[in-house]
Amino acid sequence: MGAETNLFIRDLRAGYDSLDILNGVDLDVPKGQFVALLGPNGAGKSTLLKTLYGMTTIKGGNIDWCGKNIAGYKSKSILGEGISFVPQGRCNFPVMTVDENLQMAAYSIRDARVKADRDYVYDLFPILKKRRATLAGNMSGGEQQLLEVAMAVLQRPKVLLVDEPSVGLSPAAIGIVFDELLRLHADGMTILLVEQNTKKAMEVAQRAVILRLGKVIWDGLPKDITHDELGELFLTGKMRGETEAVH
Ligand SMILES: Nc1ncnc2c1ncn2[C@@H]1O[C@H](COP(=O)(O)OP(=O)(O)OP(=O)(O)O)[C@@H](O)[C@H]1O
Ligand SMILES: [Mg+2]
């Protein structure tokens, strides 16, 4: 685990127009760490990732990235700063081939090195190389999820934000996607992963952060919280036996 922390989120408040969803989020993501962001439906997990990627209305607070406050930056600039985002749900171009999808992802940042970038991704994801001429929409859910991760990785990010990659996938496909995330992490990638499959997330992540009602209510090591305690926190915001919410 790298000692250097390069993403500091402080008192981040954000939402959609006049709707407030994040109510003062504090979170540090150290370089090279694999962090799972968990919490009940509607807690604001996707909103937090979208906010880091410049897709919501920021009401206050800081997103300090490598010494720069990037709160308020547009997505394209954030991508240029080395932060890539794999959104929740399918986000490929289904009637284009795998190769064309990767080409589109490469063009979104620069066009000079498209081929080199695709080759880089094919080395990382040999499964996609085999399917390069297949229409993305004709691939399995797991293969499409890998393609979407690959489209983000092609930008050569320093941090990967991934929202719910396991949704709708078979256990075998979930295994493949998570193995790929672990491999990217082993190669040095910093990962902030939102996941409903808490069991799987706790297996792969080095640290878990629980968000509820737009605030971080627990932040610690997966080994320091049981599955039951996690469920209790999701439901009530409190650990069993406590009268006050954690934090
Ligand atoms: N584009 C939007 N416009 C207005 N409100 C939104 C928008 N997207 C999300 N919300 C609202 O923001 C709140 C938080 O949603 P968000 O998607 O961040 O939750 P989540 O923790 O990711 O939940 P889930 O586990 O269901 O994916 C919800 O009340 C949701 O209805
Ligand atoms: Mg979500």
PDB file of C-alpha atoms and ligand atoms in Angstrom, residues 16 19 21 39-48 50 88 163-164 194 196, ligand 1:
ATOM      1  CA  TYR A  16     -28.402  17.719  -8.869  1.00  0.00           C
ATOM      2  CA  LEU A  19     -31.221  18.700  -4.791  1.00  0.00           C
ATOM      3  CA  ILE A  21     -27.247  14.456  -2.110  1.00  0.00           C
ATOM      4  CA  GLY A  39     -23.887   1.662   1.300  1.00  0.00           C
ATOM      5  CA  PRO A  40     -27.620   1.232   0.862  1.00  0.00           C
ATOM      6  CA  ASN A  41     -29.505   2.178  -2.301  1.00  0.00           C
ATOM      7  CA  GLY A  42     -29.780   5.917  -2.684  1.00  0.00           C
ATOM      8  CA  ALA A  43     -26.891   6.622  -0.261  1.00  0.00           C
ATOM      9  CA  GLY A  44     -25.142   8.729  -2.881  1.00  0.00           C
ATOM     10  CA  LYS A  45     -22.418   6.290  -3.966  1.00  0.00           C
ATOM     11  CA  SER A  46     -22.909   6.874  -7.692  1.00  0.00           C
ATOM     12  CA  THR A  47     -23.330  10.576  -7.010  1.00  0.00           C
ATOM     13  CA  LEU A  48     -19.936  10.623  -5.295  1.00  0.00           C
ATOM     14  CA  LYS A  50     -20.076  11.248 -10.692  1.00  0.00           C
ATOM     15  CA  GLN A  88     -23.129   2.157 -13.534  1.00  0.00           C
ATOM     16  CA  ASP A 163     -19.571   1.846 -10.356  1.00  0.00           C
ATOM     17  CA  GLU A 164     -21.276  -1.529  -9.755  1.00  0.00           C
ATOM     18  CA  VAL A 194     -18.796   1.067  -5.720  1.00  0.00           C
ATOM     19  CA  GLN A 196     -23.666  -3.839  -4.043  1.00  0.00           C
TER      20      GLN A 196
HETATM   21  N1  LIG B   1     -29.616  12.664 -12.311  1.00  0.00           N
HETATM   22  C1  LIG B   1     -30.270  12.762 -11.134  1.00  0.00           C
HETATM   23  N2  LIG B   1     -31.125  13.777 -10.927  1.00  0.00           N
HETATM   24  C2  LIG B   1     -31.784  13.911  -9.745  1.00  0.00           C
HETATM   25  N3  LIG B   1     -31.636  13.074  -8.692  1.00  0.00           N
HETATM   26  C3  LIG B   1     -30.793  12.047  -8.853  1.00  0.00           C
HETATM   27  C4  LIG B   1     -30.059  11.840 -10.074  1.00  0.00           C
HETATM   28  N4  LIG B   1     -29.305  10.732  -9.934  1.00  0.00           N
HETATM   29  C5  LIG B   1     -29.526  10.282  -8.678  1.00  0.00           C
HETATM   30  N5  LIG B   1     -30.414  11.074  -8.036  1.00  0.00           N
HETATM   31  C6  LIG B   1     -30.864  10.895  -6.653  1.00  0.00           C
HETATM   32  O1  LIG B   1     -29.735  10.969  -5.795  1.00  0.00           O
HETATM   33  C7  LIG B   1     -29.884  10.061  -4.705  1.00  0.00           C
HETATM   34  C8  LIG B   1     -28.634   9.232  -4.602  1.00  0.00           C
HETATM   35  O2  LIG B   1     -28.550   8.445  -5.776  1.00  0.00           O
HETATM   36  P1  LIG B   1     -27.258   7.610  -6.158  1.00  0.00           P
HETATM   37  O3  LIG B   1     -27.505   7.086  -7.519  1.00  0.00           O
HETATM   38  O4  LIG B   1     -26.035   8.400  -5.926  1.00  0.00           O
HETATM   39  O5  LIG B   1     -27.327   6.448  -5.052  1.00  0.00           O
HETATM   40  P2  LIG B   1     -26.514   5.099  -4.945  1.00  0.00           P
HETATM   41  O6  LIG B   1     -25.938   5.057  -3.567  1.00  0.00           O
HETATM   42  O7  LIG B   1     -25.581   4.967  -6.075  1.00  0.00           O
HETATM   43  O8  LIG B   1     -27.689   4.021  -5.023  1.00  0.00           O
HETATM   44  P3  LIG B   1     -27.746   2.584  -5.771  1.00  0.00           P
HETATM   45  O9  LIG B   1     -27.121   1.625  -4.814  1.00  0.00           O
HETATM   46  O10 LIG B   1     -29.210   2.338  -5.915  1.00  0.00           O
HETATM   47  O11 LIG B   1     -27.018   2.668  -7.068  1.00  0.00           O
HETATM   48  C9  LIG B   1     -31.149   9.269  -4.954  1.00  0.00           C
HETATM   49  O12 LIG B   1     -32.167   9.817  -4.142  1.00  0.00           O
HETATM   50  C10 LIG B   1     -31.443   9.508  -6.420  1.00  0.00           C
HETATM   51  O13 LIG B   1     -32.812   9.487  -6.680  1.00  0.00           O
END
